[in-house]
Short mmCIF file of C-alpha atoms in Angstrom, two decimals:
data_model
loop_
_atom_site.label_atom_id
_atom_site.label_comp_id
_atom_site.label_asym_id
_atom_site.label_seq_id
_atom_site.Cartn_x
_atom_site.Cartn_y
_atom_site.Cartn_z
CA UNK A 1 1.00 51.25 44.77
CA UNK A 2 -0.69 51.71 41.86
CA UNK A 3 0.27 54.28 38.50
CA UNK A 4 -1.06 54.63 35.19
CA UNK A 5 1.46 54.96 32.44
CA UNK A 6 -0.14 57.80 29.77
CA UNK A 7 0.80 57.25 26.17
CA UNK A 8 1.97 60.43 25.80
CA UNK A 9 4.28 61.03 28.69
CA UNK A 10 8.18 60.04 28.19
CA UNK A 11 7.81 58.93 31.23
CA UNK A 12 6.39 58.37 34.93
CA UNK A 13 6.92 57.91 38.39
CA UNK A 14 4.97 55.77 40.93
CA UNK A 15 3.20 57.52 43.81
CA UNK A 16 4.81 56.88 46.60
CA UNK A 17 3.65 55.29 50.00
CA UNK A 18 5.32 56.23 53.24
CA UNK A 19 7.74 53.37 53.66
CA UNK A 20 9.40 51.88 52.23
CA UNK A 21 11.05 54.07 48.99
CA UNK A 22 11.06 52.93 45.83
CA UNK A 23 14.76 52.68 46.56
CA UNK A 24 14.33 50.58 48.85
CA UNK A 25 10.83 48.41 47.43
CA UNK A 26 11.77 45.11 45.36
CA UNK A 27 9.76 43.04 43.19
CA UNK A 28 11.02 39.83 41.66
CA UNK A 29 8.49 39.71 38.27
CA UNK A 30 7.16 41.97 35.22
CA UNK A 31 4.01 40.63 33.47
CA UNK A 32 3.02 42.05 29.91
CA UNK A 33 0.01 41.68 28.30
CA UNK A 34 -1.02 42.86 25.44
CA UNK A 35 -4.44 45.11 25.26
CA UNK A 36 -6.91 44.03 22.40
CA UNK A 37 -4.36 42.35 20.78
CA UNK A 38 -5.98 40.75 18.22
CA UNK A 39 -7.76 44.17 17.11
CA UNK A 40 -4.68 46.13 17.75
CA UNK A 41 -2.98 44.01 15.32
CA UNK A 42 -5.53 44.91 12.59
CA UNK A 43 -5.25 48.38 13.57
CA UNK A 44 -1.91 48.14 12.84
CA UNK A 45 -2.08 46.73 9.43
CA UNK A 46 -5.12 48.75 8.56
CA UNK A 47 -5.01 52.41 9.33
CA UNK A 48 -8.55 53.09 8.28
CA UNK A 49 -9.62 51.22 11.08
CA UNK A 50 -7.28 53.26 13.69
CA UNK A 51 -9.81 55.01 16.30
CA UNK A 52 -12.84 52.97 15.45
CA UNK A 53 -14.94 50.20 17.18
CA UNK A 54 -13.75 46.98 15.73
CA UNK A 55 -14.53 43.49 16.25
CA UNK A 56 -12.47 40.41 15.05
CA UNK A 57 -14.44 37.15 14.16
CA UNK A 58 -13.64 33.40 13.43
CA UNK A 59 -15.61 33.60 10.36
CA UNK A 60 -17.72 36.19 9.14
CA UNK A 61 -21.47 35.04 9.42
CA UNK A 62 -24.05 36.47 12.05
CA UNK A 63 -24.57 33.24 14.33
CA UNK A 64 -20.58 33.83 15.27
CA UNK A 65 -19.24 35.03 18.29
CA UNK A 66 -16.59 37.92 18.92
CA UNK A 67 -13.01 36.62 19.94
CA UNK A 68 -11.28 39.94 20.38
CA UNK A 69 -12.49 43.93 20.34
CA UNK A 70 -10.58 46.79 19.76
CA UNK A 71 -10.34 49.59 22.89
CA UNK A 72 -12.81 51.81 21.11
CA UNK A 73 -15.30 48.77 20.92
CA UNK A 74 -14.92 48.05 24.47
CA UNK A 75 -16.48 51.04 25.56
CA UNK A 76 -19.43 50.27 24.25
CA UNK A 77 -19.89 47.09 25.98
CA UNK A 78 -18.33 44.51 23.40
CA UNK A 79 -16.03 42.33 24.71
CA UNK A 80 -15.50 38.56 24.14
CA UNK A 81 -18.09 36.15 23.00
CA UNK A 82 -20.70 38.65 22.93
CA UNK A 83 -22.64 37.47 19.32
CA UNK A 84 -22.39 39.64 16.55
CA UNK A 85 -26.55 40.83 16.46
CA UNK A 86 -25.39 42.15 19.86
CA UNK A 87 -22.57 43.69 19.23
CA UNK A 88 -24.10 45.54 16.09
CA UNK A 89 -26.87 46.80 18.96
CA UNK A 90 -24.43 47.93 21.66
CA UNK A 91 -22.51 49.47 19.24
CA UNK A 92 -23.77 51.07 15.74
CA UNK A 93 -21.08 50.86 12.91
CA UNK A 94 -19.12 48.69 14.44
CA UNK A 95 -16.24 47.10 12.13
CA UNK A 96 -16.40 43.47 11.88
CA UNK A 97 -13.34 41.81 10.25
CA UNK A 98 -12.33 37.86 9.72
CA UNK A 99 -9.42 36.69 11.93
CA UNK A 100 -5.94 36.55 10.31
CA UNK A 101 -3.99 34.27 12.72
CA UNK A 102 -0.37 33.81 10.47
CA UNK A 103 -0.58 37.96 10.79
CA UNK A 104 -1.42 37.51 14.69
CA UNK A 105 1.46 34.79 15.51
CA UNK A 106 3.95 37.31 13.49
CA UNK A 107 3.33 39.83 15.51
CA UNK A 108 3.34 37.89 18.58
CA UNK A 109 7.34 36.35 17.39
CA UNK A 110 8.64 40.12 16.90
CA UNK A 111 6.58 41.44 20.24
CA UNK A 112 8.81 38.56 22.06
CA UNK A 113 11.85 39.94 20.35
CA UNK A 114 11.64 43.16 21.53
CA UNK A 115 10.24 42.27 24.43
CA UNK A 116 14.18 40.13 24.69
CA UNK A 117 16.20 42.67 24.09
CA UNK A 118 15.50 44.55 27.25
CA UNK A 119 15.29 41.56 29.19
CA UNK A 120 15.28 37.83 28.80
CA UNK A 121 11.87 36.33 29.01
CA UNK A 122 10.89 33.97 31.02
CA UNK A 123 7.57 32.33 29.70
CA UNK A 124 5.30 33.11 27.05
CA UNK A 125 2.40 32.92 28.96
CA UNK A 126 -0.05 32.92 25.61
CA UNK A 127 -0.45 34.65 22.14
CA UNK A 128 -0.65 38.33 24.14
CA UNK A 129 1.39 37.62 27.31
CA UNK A 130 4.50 37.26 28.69
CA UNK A 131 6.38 37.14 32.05
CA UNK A 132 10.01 38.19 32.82
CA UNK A 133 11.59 37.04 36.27
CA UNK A 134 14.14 39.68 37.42
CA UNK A 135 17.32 39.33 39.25
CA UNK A 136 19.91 41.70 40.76
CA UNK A 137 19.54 45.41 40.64
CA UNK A 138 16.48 44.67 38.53
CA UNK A 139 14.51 43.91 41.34
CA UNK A 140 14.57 47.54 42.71
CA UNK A 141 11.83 48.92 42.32
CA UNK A 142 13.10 51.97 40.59
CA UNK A 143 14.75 49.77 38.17
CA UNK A 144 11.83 47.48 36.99
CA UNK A 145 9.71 50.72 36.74
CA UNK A 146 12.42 51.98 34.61
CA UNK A 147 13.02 47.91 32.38
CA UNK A 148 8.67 48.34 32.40
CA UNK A 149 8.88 51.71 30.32
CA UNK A 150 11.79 50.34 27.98
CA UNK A 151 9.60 47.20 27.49
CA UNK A 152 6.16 49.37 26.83
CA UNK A 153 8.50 51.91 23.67
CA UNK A 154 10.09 48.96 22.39
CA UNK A 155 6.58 47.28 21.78
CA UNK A 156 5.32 50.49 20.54
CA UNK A 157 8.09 50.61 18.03
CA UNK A 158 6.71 47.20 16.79
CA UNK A 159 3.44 48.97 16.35
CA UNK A 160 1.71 52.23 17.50
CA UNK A 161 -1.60 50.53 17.60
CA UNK A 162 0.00 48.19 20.18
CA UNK A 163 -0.66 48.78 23.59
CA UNK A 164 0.13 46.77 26.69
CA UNK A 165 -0.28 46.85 30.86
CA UNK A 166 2.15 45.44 33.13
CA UNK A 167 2.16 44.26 36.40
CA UNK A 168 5.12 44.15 38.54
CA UNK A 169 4.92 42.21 41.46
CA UNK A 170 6.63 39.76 43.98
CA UNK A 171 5.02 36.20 41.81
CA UNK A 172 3.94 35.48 38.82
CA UNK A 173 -0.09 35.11 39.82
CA UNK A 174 0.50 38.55 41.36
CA UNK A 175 2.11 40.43 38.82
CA UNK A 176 -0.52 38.90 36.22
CA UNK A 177 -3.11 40.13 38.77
CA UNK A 178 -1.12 44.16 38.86
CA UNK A 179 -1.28 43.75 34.48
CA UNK A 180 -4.92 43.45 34.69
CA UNK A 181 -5.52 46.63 37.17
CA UNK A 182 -5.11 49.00 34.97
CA UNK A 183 -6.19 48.73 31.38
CA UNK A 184 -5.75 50.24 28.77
CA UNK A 185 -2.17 50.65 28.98
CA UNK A 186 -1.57 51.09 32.39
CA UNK A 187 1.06 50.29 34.89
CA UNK A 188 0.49 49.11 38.28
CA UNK A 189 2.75 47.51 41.62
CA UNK A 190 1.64 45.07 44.25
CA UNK A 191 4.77 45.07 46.51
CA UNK A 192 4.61 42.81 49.72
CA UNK A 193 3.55 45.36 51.75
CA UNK A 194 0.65 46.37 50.25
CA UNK A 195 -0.91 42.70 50.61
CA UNK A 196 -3.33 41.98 51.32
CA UNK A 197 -4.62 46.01 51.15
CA UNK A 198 -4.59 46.27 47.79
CA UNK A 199 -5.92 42.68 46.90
CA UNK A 200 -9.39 43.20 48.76
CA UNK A 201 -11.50 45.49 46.19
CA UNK A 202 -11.06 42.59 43.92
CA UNK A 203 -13.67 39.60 42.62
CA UNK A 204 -12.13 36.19 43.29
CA UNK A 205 -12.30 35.86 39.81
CA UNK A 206 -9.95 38.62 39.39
CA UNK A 207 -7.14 35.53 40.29
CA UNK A 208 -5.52 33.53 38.03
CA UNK A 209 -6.69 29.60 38.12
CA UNK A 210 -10.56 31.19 39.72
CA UNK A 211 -12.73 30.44 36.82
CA UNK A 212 -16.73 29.74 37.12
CA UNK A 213 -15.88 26.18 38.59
CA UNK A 214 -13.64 27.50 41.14
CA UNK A 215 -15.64 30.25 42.24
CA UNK A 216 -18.61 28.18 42.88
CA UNK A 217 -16.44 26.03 45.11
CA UNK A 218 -15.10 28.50 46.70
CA UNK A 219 -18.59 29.86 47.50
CA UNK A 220 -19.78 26.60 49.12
CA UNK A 221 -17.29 26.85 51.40
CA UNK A 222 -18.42 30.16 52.43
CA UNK A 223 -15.75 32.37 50.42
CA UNK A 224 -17.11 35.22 48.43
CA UNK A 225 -14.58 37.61 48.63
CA UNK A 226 -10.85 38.21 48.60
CA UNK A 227 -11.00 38.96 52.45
CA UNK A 228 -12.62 35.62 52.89
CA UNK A 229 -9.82 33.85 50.78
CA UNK A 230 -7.12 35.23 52.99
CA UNK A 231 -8.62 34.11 56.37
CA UNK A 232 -8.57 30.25 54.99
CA UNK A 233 -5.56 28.86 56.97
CA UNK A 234 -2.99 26.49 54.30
CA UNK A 235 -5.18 23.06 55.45
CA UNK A 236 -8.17 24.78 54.12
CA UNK A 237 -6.78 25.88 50.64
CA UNK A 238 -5.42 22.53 50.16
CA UNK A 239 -8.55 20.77 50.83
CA UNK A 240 -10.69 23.48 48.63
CA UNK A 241 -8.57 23.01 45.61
CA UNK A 242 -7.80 19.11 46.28
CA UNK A 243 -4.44 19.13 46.49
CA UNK A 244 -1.00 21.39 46.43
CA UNK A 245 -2.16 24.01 44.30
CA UNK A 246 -4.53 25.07 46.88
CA UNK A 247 -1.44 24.95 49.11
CA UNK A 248 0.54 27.18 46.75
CA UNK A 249 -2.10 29.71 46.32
CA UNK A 250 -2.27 30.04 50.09
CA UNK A 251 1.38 31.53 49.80
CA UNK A 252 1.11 32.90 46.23
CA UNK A 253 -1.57 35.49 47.16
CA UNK A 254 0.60 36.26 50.18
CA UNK A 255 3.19 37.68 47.67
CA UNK A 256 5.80 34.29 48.23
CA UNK A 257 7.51 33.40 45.11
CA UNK A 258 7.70 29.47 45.22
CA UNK A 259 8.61 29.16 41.41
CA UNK A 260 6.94 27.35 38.78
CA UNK A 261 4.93 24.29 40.16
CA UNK A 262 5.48 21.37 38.45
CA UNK A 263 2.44 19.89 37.09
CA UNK A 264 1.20 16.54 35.47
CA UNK A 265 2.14 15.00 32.18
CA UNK A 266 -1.30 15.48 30.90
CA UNK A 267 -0.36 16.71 27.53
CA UNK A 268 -2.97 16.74 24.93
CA UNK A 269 -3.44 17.81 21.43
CA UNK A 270 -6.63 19.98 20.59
CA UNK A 271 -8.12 21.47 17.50
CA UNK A 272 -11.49 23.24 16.67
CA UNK A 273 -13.44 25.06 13.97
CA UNK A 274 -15.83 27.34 14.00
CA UNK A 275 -18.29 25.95 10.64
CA UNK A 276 -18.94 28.47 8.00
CA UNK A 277 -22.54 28.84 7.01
CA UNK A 278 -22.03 26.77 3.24
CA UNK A 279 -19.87 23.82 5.95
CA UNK A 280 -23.28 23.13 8.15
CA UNK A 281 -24.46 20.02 7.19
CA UNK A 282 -23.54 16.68 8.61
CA UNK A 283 -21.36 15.65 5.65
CA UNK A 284 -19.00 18.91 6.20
CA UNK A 285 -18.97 18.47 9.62
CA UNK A 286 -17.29 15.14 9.42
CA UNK A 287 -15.08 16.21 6.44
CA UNK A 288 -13.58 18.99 9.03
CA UNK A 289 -13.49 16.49 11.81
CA UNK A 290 -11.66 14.51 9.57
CA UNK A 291 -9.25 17.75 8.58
CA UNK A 292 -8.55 18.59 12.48
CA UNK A 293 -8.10 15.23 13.00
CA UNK A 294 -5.01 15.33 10.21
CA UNK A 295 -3.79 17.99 11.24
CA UNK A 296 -3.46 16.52 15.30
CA UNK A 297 -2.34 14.13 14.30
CA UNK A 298 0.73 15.71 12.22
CA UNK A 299 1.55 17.29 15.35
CA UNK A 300 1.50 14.30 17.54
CA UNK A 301 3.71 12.07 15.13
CA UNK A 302 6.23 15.50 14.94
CA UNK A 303 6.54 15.60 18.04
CA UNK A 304 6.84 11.43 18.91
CA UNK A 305 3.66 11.03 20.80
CA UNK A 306 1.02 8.16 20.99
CA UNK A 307 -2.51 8.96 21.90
CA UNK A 308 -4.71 6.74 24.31
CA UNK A 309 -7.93 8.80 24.57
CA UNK A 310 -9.55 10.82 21.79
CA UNK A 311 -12.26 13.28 22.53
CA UNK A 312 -14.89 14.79 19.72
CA UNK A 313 -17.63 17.34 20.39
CA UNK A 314 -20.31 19.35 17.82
CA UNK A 315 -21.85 22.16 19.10
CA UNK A 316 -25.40 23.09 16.91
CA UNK A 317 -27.42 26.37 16.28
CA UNK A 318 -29.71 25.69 18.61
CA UNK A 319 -26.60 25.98 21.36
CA UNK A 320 -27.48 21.66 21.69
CA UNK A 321 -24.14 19.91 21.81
CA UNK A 322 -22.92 16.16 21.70
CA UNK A 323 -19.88 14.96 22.86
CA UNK A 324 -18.15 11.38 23.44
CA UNK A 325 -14.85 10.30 24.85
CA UNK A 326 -13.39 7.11 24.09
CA UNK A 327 -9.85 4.98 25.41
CA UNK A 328 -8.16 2.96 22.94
CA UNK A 329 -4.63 1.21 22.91
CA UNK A 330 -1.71 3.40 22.14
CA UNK A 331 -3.09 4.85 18.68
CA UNK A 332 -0.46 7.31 15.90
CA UNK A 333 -1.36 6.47 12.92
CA UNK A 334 -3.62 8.30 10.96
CA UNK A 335 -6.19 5.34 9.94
CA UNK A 336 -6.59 4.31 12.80
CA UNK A 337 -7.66 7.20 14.73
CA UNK A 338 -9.78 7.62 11.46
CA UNK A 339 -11.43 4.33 12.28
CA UNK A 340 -11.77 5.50 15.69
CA UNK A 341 -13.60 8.80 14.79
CA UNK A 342 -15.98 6.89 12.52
CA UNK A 343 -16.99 4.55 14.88
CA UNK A 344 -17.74 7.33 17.42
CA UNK A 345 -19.38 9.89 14.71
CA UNK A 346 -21.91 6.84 14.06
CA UNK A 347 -22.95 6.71 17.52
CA UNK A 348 -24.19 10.61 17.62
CA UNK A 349 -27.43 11.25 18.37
CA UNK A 350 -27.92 15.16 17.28
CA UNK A 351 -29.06 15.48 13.88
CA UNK A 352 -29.44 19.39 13.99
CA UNK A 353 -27.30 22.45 12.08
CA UNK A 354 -23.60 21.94 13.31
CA UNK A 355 -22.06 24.95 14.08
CA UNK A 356 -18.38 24.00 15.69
CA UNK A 357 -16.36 20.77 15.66
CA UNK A 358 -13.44 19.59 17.87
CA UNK A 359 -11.20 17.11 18.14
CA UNK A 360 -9.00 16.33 21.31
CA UNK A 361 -6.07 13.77 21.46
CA UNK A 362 -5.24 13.31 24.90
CA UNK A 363 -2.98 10.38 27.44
CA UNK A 364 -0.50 11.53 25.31
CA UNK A 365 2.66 9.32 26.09
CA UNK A 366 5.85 9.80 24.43
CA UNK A 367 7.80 6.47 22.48
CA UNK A 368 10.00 5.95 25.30
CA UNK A 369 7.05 5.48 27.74
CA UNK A 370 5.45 2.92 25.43
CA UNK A 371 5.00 -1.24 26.01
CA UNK A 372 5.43 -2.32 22.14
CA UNK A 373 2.30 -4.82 21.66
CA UNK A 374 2.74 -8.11 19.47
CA UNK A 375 0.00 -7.19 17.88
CA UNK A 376 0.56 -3.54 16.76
CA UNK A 377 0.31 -3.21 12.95
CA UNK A 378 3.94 -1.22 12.57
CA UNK A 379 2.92 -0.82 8.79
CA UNK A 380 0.39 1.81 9.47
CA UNK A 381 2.31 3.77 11.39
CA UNK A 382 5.04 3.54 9.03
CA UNK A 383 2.63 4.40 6.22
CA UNK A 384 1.16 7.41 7.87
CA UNK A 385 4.99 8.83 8.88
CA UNK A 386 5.55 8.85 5.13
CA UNK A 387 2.85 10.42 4.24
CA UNK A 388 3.30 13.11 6.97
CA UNK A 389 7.11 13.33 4.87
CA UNK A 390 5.20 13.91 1.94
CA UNK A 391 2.99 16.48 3.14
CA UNK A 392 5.82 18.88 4.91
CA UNK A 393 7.62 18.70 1.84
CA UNK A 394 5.53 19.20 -0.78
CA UNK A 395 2.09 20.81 1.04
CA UNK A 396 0.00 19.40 3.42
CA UNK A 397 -2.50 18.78 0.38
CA UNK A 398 -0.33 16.47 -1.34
CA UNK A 399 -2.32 13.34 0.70
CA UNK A 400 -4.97 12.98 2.67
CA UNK A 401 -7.81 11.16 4.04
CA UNK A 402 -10.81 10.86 0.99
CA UNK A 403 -13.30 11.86 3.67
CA UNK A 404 -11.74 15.01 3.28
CA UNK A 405 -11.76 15.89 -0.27
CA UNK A 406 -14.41 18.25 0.00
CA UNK A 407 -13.43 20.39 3.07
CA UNK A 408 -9.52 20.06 2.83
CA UNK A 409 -9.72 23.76 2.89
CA UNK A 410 -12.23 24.43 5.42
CA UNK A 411 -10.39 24.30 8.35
CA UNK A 412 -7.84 26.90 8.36
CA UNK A 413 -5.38 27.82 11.26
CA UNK A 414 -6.75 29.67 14.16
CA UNK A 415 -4.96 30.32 17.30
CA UNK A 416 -6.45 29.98 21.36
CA UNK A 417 -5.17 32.76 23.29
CA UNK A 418 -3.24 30.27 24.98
CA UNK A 419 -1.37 28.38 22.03
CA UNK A 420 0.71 29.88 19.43
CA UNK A 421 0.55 27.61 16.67
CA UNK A 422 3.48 26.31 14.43
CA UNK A 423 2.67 26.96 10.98
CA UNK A 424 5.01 24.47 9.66
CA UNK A 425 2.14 21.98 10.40
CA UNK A 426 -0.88 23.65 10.91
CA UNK A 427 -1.30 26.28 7.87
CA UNK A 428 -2.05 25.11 4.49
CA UNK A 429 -0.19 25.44 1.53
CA UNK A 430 -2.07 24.66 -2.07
#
């Protein structure tokens, strides 16, 4: 069962198989996400871009990447991560325009509360999705079509630029599978029945949790389509995945609803910048390694965690990249994952243009899980836990590592599709 929802009808109705009626169909989820968002949010704020090709950047400089295009820019081929001297080919007056995250997380907070006053949400699944689980009479079918078109107008009053698809479904995986059937704006239902019917027209990467990786493992094993996923028996998902998330895909794709799996503590902390062109020399790049590695580290001490692994990476110009991972004992304060980061900057061996820098904290353990050592300097930590007190009071510019005199203002907030970042510690204030 799929339907298309058309932005200028009131409202629709699904076409209808043979059996069951929609009176009689259930589904247990609704999955929203959000089309272009980025784009549509600077739609939204800017109505002379309204109707045009549009392309958000991370910076604005040629040798950058696309992270979001608008509808209208999409038809012409753009998409995600296609570099700007291509997208300015595929698509002639295209609008480029420099990300503005704190605008992007805003709208995100007052999508969700809309979003909550039809229903209570279940998880924000990222910056542009959510997921509802339904109970009750919500799980008729004629009901969550009726919830999905209350959701789409109470978005829209957010902002007419903002359009969405949703999937309704028995799971999670397969509702988020329905939201991406139809887009822009569309509508669509996988109800038990129609499995695996309706599933077998799609890539494997079509699937939640199938990336590149996957798929090529999958293929070894001599799956290359959705028909040849569903004729693997539960053993055989298990051991392709290698472990129980093979065994819960086995039943998720089968439209069971197991609820959310539980999943290891492996918590980490992760923050990247894209270099403007005046920040790509070695001595910037370190300064903004230095600035992401502040700013992680704020988080971490927030939030009462202790890092044991740290992980740094520059990518170059020439698309070259060096990357090293180190362990070290239980590590939160913020000279001595400086010390840490020097050591392992000296030991680079790239000396080209750097283009992006990232820092990853990760082992992250929490204070209860700790084993105090006799030899822990408690000073330090002390020290840096001040400072952080400083900093939220008074701006996060009030004190801060020397290294990063220069670029204290280089690294401003961006936001993954799949973290919404808290302002109170990541943005800037002068």
């Amino acid at each position: 069962m799929t339907t298309v929802f058309e932005t200028d009808k009131s409202s629709f109705m699904p076409e209808m198989n043979s059996q069951p009626t929609a009176s009689q169909s259930t589904v247990q989820w609704i999955f929203v996400d959000l089309n272009s968002y980025f784009a549509a949010v600077e739609q939204e704020l800017n109505p002379k871009y309204r109707g045009k090709p549009l392309a958000v950047l991370p910076t604005m400089a040629e040798t950058t990447s696309v992270i979001a295009a608008s509808i209208e820019a999409k038809k012409f081929g753009v998409k995600t991560n296609v570099r700007v001297s291509d997208a300015r080919r595929m698509c002639p007056g295209i609008i480029f325009v420099e990300a503005n995250h704190r605008h992007y997380v805003d709208y995100h907070n007052r999508i969700v509360e809309a979003v909550e006053s039809c229903h209570p949400v279940h998880a924000v699944m990222s910056i542009d999705e959510v997921a509802l689980k339904l109970g009750g009479r919500d799980q008729k079918l004629e009901n969550a079509l009726k919830l999905a078109e209350e959701i789409r107008a109470k978005i829209f009053s957010v902002g007419s630029q903002l359009k969405c698809s949703i999937g309704l479904s028995t799971n999670k995986l397969l509702s988020k599978v329905a939201s991406d059937m139809q887009k822009p704006n569309g509508l669509t239902v996988i109800l038990k029945e129609d499995i695996p019917k309706k599933l077998l027209s799609l890539k494997l990467r079509d699937f939640p949790g199938i990336g590149g990786g996957m798929e090529e493992r999958l293929n070894l094993k001599g799956i290359r389509t959705v028909q040849d996923m569903f004729n693997q028996d539960e053993k055989s998902m298990k051991n392709i995945w290698g472990g129980i998330v093979g065994q819960r895909y086995y039943h998720w794709i089968r439209g069971e609803d197991l609820g959310d799996a539980k999943t290891e503590n492996t918590k980490s902390l992760n923050r990247s910048h894209v270099l403007s062109p005046e920040l790509r020399t070695q001595a910037s790049a370190f300064g903004i390694a230095q600035k992401l590695l502040h700013k992680a580290g704020l988080a971490m001490r927030r939030d009462n965690y202790w890092a044991r692994a740290m992980y740094v990476s520059i990518r170059y110009t020439d698309r070259t990249k060096w990357s090293e991972e180190t362990r070290m004992d239980d590590c939160q304060d913020v000279h001595g994952l400086n010390h840490i980061l020097q050591d392992m900057w000296s030991r680079r061996k790239q000396r080209g243009t750097p283009l992006k820098v990232s820092i990853t904290l990760s082992n992250l353990i929490t204070n209860e899980e700790r084993t105090l050592s006799f030899f822990e300097n408690t000073n330090r930590t002390k020290l840096s836990h001040a400072m952080d007190a400083l900093n939220l009071k008074y701006g996060k510019n009030l004190i801060y590592l020397a290294g990063m005199h220069e670029t204290k203002k280089g690294a401003p907030t961006r936001i993954a599709f799949s973290n919404i970042p808290d302002f109170s510690i990541d943005e800037e204030k002068d």
